[in-house]
């Protein structure tokens, strides 16, 4: 077998809020690897200032569009520090139209968005895998 569709590179992700964005744009360099239809992305926002941000935590700029339906669903992990994760039992990363979202499972019955607790000293690390 030969890999005839392999690509890797960097991308610029922008940390945003669903209700309002940080007062000063917050960006980070992410990395991706694409093998055939399988894509893995990662990004790390270290010690950033999210003052002014509110609502759902969103990372914009994912470089490769996901497939439709279940084929495009992301599977991933997120580590958050100084964000509101609503007493989660589990964290899920979702991808839709070039945007990564962090969802939290509570009490095995409800899902909520991870939301901003705007301020300094914020950390967010995401890895996600999906199909094109």
Coordinates of N, CA and C in Angstrom, one line a residue:
X1 N 0.8 -1.2 0.0 CA 0.0 0.0 0.0 C 0.9 1.2 0.0
X2 N 0.4 2.3 -0.7 CA 1.1 3.5 -0.7 C 0.2 4.7 -0.3
X3 N 0.8 5.7 0.3 CA 0.0 6.8 0.7 C 0.0 7.8 -0.5
X4 N -1.1 7.9 -1.1 CA -1.1 8.8 -2.3 C -1.8 10.2 -2.0
X5 N -2.3 10.3 -0.7 CA -3.0 11.5 -0.3 C -2.5 11.9 1.1
X6 N -1.4 12.5 1.2 CA -0.8 12.9 2.5 C -0.5 14.3 2.5
X7 N -0.9 15.0 3.6 CA -0.6 16.5 3.7 C -0.5 16.8 5.2
X8 N 0.5 17.7 5.5 CA 0.6 18.2 6.8 C 1.0 19.7 6.7
X9 N 0.6 20.4 7.8 CA 1.0 21.8 7.8 C 0.5 22.5 9.0
X10 N 0.5 23.8 9.0 CA 0.1 24.7 10.1 C -1.2 25.5 9.7
X11 N -1.9 26.0 10.6 CA -3.0 26.8 10.4 C -3.1 27.8 11.6
X12 N -3.8 28.9 11.3 CA -3.9 29.9 12.4 C -5.4 29.9 12.9
X13 N -5.5 29.5 14.2 CA -6.8 29.5 14.8 C -7.0 30.7 15.6
X14 N -8.3 31.2 15.6 CA -8.7 32.3 16.4 C -9.7 31.9 17.4
X15 N -9.4 32.3 18.7 CA -10.3 32.0 19.8 C -11.4 33.1 19.9
X16 N -12.6 32.6 19.8 CA -13.8 33.6 19.8 C -14.8 33.1 20.8
X17 N -15.8 34.0 21.0 CA -16.9 33.7 21.8 C -18.2 33.8 21.0
X18 N -19.2 33.0 21.3 CA -20.4 33.0 20.5 C -21.2 34.3 20.7
X19 N -21.1 34.9 21.9 CA -21.8 36.2 22.2 C -20.9 37.4 21.8
X20 N -19.7 37.3 22.3 CA -18.7 38.4 22.0 C -17.3 37.8 22.0
X21 N -16.5 38.4 21.2 CA -15.1 38.0 21.0 C -14.2 38.7 22.0
X22 N -13.0 38.2 22.3 CA -12.0 38.9 23.1 C -11.8 40.3 22.6
X23 N -11.5 41.2 23.5 CA -11.3 42.6 23.0 C -10.1 42.7 22.1
X24 N -9.1 42.0 22.3 CA -7.9 41.9 21.5 C -7.9 40.5 20.8
X25 N -7.8 40.4 19.5 CA -7.8 39.0 18.9 C -6.8 38.1 19.5
X26 N -7.3 36.8 19.7 CA -6.4 35.8 20.3 C -6.2 34.7 19.3
X27 N -5.0 34.6 18.8 CA -4.7 33.6 17.8 C -3.6 32.6 18.3
X28 N -3.5 31.5 17.6 CA -2.4 30.5 17.9 C -2.2 29.7 16.6
X29 N -1.0 29.2 16.6 CA -0.7 28.3 15.4 C -1.1 26.9 15.8
X30 N -1.9 26.3 14.9 CA -2.3 24.9 15.0 C -1.6 24.1 14.0
X31 N -1.7 22.8 14.1 CA -1.1 21.8 13.2 C -2.1 20.8 12.7
X32 N -1.9 20.3 11.5 CA -2.9 19.4 10.9 C -2.1 18.3 10.1
X33 N -2.7 17.1 10.1 CA -2.2 16.1 9.2 C -3.4 15.5 8.5
X34 N -3.4 15.3 7.2 CA -4.4 14.7 6.4 C -3.9 13.5 5.7
X35 N -4.5 12.3 6.0 CA -4.1 11.1 5.3 C -5.4 10.6 4.7
X36 N -5.5 10.6 3.3 CA -6.7 10.2 2.7 C -7.8 11.1 3.1
X37 N -8.9 10.5 3.7 CA -10.0 11.3 4.2 C -9.9 11.7 5.6
X38 N -8.9 11.1 6.3 CA -8.8 11.3 7.8 C -7.9 12.6 8.1
X39 N -8.5 13.4 8.9 CA -7.8 14.7 9.3 C -7.6 14.8 10.8
X40 N -6.4 15.1 11.2 CA -6.2 15.4 12.7 C -5.7 16.8 12.8
X41 N -6.4 17.6 13.7 CA -5.9 19.0 14.0 C -5.6 19.1 15.4
X42 N -4.7 20.0 15.7 CA -4.4 20.4 17.1 C -4.1 21.8 17.2
X43 N -4.4 22.4 18.4 CA -4.1 23.8 18.6 C -3.9 24.0 20.1
X44 N -3.1 25.0 20.5 CA -2.8 25.2 21.9 C -2.7 26.7 22.2
X45 N -3.7 27.2 22.9 CA -3.7 28.6 23.4 C -3.1 28.6 24.8
X46 N -1.9 29.2 24.9 CA -1.2 29.2 26.2 C -1.2 30.6 26.8
X47 N -1.8 30.7 28.0 CA -1.7 31.9 28.8 C -2.2 33.1 28.0
X48 N -3.4 33.0 27.5 CA -4.0 34.1 26.7 C -5.0 35.0 27.5
X49 N -5.2 36.1 26.9 CA -6.1 37.1 27.6 C -7.5 37.1 26.8
X50 N -8.5 36.6 27.4 CA -9.8 36.6 26.7 C -10.8 37.6 27.2
X51 N -10.3 38.7 27.8 CA -11.1 39.8 28.3 C -12.0 40.2 27.2
X52 N -13.3 40.4 27.5 CA -14.3 40.8 26.5 C -15.1 39.6 25.9
X53 N -14.6 38.4 26.0 CA -15.2 37.2 25.4 C -16.4 36.7 26.2
X54 N -17.4 36.3 25.6 CA -18.6 35.7 26.3 C -19.3 34.7 25.4
X55 N -19.9 33.8 26.1 CA -20.7 32.8 25.4 C -19.8 31.5 25.1
X56 N -20.3 30.7 24.2 CA -19.6 29.4 23.8 C -18.2 29.7 23.4
X57 N -17.3 28.8 23.8 CA -15.9 28.8 23.4 C -15.8 28.3 22.0
X58 N -15.2 29.0 21.0 CA -15.1 28.6 19.6 C -13.7 28.9 19.1
X59 N -13.2 28.0 18.3 CA -11.9 28.1 17.7 C -12.2 28.1 16.2
X60 N -12.0 29.3 15.5 CA -12.2 29.4 14.1 C -10.9 29.2 13.3
X61 N -11.1 28.8 12.0 CA -10.0 28.7 11.1 C -9.5 27.3 10.8
X62 N -10.2 26.3 11.2 CA -9.8 24.9 10.9 C -9.7 24.8 9.4
X63 N -8.5 24.3 9.0 CA -8.1 24.4 7.5 C -8.8 23.5 6.6
X64 N -9.4 22.3 7.0 CA -9.9 21.4 6.0 C -11.3 21.1 6.4
X65 N -12.3 21.2 5.5 CA -13.7 21.1 5.7 C -14.0 19.6 6.1
X66 N -14.9 19.4 7.0 CA -15.3 18.1 7.4 C -16.4 17.6 6.4
X67 N -16.6 16.3 6.4 CA -17.6 15.6 5.6 C -19.0 15.9 6.1
X68 N -20.0 15.4 5.5 CA -21.3 15.6 5.9 C -21.8 14.5 6.8
X69 N -22.8 14.8 7.7 CA -23.3 13.8 8.5 C -22.3 13.2 9.5
X70 N -22.6 11.9 9.8 CA -21.7 11.2 10.8 C -20.3 11.2 10.3
X71 N -20.0 11.1 9.0 CA -18.7 11.0 8.5 C -17.8 12.2 8.9
X72 N -18.4 13.4 9.1 CA -17.7 14.6 9.4 C -17.6 14.9 10.9
X73 N -18.3 14.1 11.7 CA -18.3 14.3 13.1 C -16.9 14.2 13.7
X74 N -16.5 15.2 14.5 CA -15.2 15.2 15.1 C -15.2 14.3 16.4
X75 N -14.0 13.8 16.7 CA -13.8 13.1 17.9 C -12.5 13.6 18.4
X76 N -12.5 14.1 19.7 CA -11.3 14.7 20.2 C -11.3 15.0 21.6
X77 N -10.3 15.7 22.1 CA -10.1 16.0 23.5 C -9.8 17.5 23.6
X78 N -10.2 18.0 24.8 CA -9.9 19.4 25.1 C -9.5 19.5 26.5
X79 N -8.5 20.3 26.8 CA -8.0 20.6 28.1 C -8.2 22.1 28.3
X80 N -9.0 22.5 29.3 CA -9.3 23.9 29.5 C -8.9 24.3 30.9
X81 N -8.4 25.6 31.1 CA -8.1 26.1 32.4 C -8.6 27.5 32.4
X82 N -9.4 27.9 33.4 CA -10.1 29.2 33.5 C -11.1 29.4 32.5
X83 N -11.8 28.3 32.1 CA -13.0 28.4 31.3 C -14.1 27.7 32.1
X84 N -15.4 28.0 31.8 CA -16.5 27.4 32.5 C -16.9 26.1 31.8
X85 N -16.7 25.0 32.5 CA -17.1 23.7 31.9 C -18.2 23.0 32.6
X86 N -18.9 23.8 33.5 CA -20.2 23.4 34.0 C -20.3 22.1 34.7
X87 N -19.3 21.8 35.5 CA -19.3 20.5 36.3 C -19.5 19.3 35.4
X88 N -18.6 19.2 34.4 CA -18.8 18.1 33.4 C -18.4 16.8 33.9
X89 N -19.0 15.8 33.3 CA -18.6 14.4 33.4 C -17.6 14.0 32.3
X90 N -17.8 14.6 31.1 CA -17.0 14.3 29.9 C -17.0 15.5 29.0
X91 N -16.0 15.6 28.2 CA -15.8 16.7 27.3 C -15.8 16.1 25.8
X92 N -16.4 16.8 24.9 CA -16.4 16.4 23.5 C -16.1 17.6 22.7
X93 N -15.3 17.3 21.6 CA -15.0 18.4 20.7 C -15.8 18.2 19.4
X94 N -16.5 19.2 19.0 CA -17.3 19.1 17.7 C -16.7 20.1 16.7
X95 N -17.0 19.8 15.4 CA -16.4 20.6 14.3 C -17.6 20.9 13.4
X96 N -17.8 22.1 13.0 CA -18.8 22.5 12.1 C -18.4 23.7 11.3
X97 N -18.3 23.6 10.0 CA -18.0 24.7 9.1 C -16.7 25.4 9.5
X98 N -15.6 24.7 9.8 CA -14.4 25.3 10.1 C -14.2 25.9 11.5
X99 N -15.2 25.5 12.4 CA -15.2 26.0 13.8 C -15.2 24.8 14.7
X100 N -14.3 24.8 15.7 CA -14.3 23.8 16.8 C -15.0 24.3 18.0
X101 N -15.9 23.4 18.6 CA -16.6 23.8 19.8 C -16.3 22.7 20.8
X102 N -16.4 23.1 22.1 CA -16.2 22.2 23.2 C -17.5 22.0 23.9
X103 N -18.0 20.8 23.9 CA -19.2 20.4 24.6 C -18.9 19.6 25.9
X104 N -19.8 19.8 26.9 CA -19.6 19.1 28.1 C -20.8 18.2 28.4
X105 N -20.6 17.0 28.8 CA -21.7 16.1 29.3 C -21.9 16.3 30.8
X106 N -23.1 16.6 31.2 CA -23.4 16.7 32.6 C -24.4 15.6 33.0
X107 N -24.3 15.0 34.1 CA -25.2 14.1 34.7 C -25.7 13.0 33.7
X108 N -25.0 12.7 32.7 CA -25.3 11.6 31.7 C -26.6 11.9 31.0
X109 N -27.1 13.2 31.1 CA -28.4 13.5 30.5 C -28.5 14.7 29.6
X110 N -27.6 15.7 29.9 CA -27.6 16.9 29.2 C -26.2 17.3 28.7
X111 N -26.2 18.1 27.6 CA -25.0 18.6 27.1 C -25.0 20.1 27.2
X112 N -23.9 20.7 27.5 CA -23.8 22.2 27.5 C -22.5 22.6 26.8
X113 N -22.5 23.8 26.4 CA -21.3 24.4 25.8 C -20.3 24.8 26.9
X114 N -19.0 24.6 26.6 CA -18.0 25.2 27.5 C -18.1 26.7 27.1
X115 N -18.1 27.6 28.2 CA -18.2 29.0 27.9 C -17.0 29.8 28.5
X116 N -16.9 31.0 28.1 CA -15.8 31.8 28.5 C -16.0 32.3 29.9
X117 N -15.0 32.4 30.7 CA -14.8 33.1 31.9 C -13.7 34.2 31.6
X118 N -14.1 35.2 31.0 CA -13.1 36.2 30.4 C -12.1 36.7 31.4
X119 N -10.9 36.8 30.9 CA -9.8 37.3 31.7 C -8.5 36.9 31.3
X120 N -7.5 37.1 32.1 CA -6.1 36.7 31.8 C -5.8 35.3 32.3
X121 N -4.7 34.7 31.8 CA -4.2 33.4 32.3 C -5.2 32.3 31.9
X122 N -5.5 32.3 30.6 CA -6.4 31.2 30.1 C -5.6 30.3 29.2
X123 N -6.0 29.0 29.3 CA -5.3 27.9 28.6 C -6.4 27.0 27.9
X124 N -6.2 26.7 26.6 CA -7.1 25.8 25.9 C -6.2 25.0 24.9
X125 N -6.3 23.7 25.1 CA -5.6 22.8 24.2 C -6.7 21.8 23.6
X126 N -6.7 21.7 22.2 CA -7.7 20.9 21.5 C -6.9 20.0 20.5
X127 N -7.4 18.7 20.5 CA -7.0 17.9 19.4 C -8.3 17.3 18.9
X128 N -8.4 17.1 17.6 CA -9.7 16.5 17.0 C -9.3 15.8 15.8
X129 N -10.1 14.7 15.5 CA -9.9 13.9 14.3 C -11.3 13.8 13.6
X130 N -11.3 13.9 12.3 CA -12.6 13.9 11.6 C -12.3 13.4 10.1
X131 N -13.4 13.2 9.4 CA -13.2 12.8 8.0 C -13.7 13.9 7.1
X132 N -13.1 14.0 5.9 CA -13.5 15.0 4.9 C -14.7 14.5 4.1

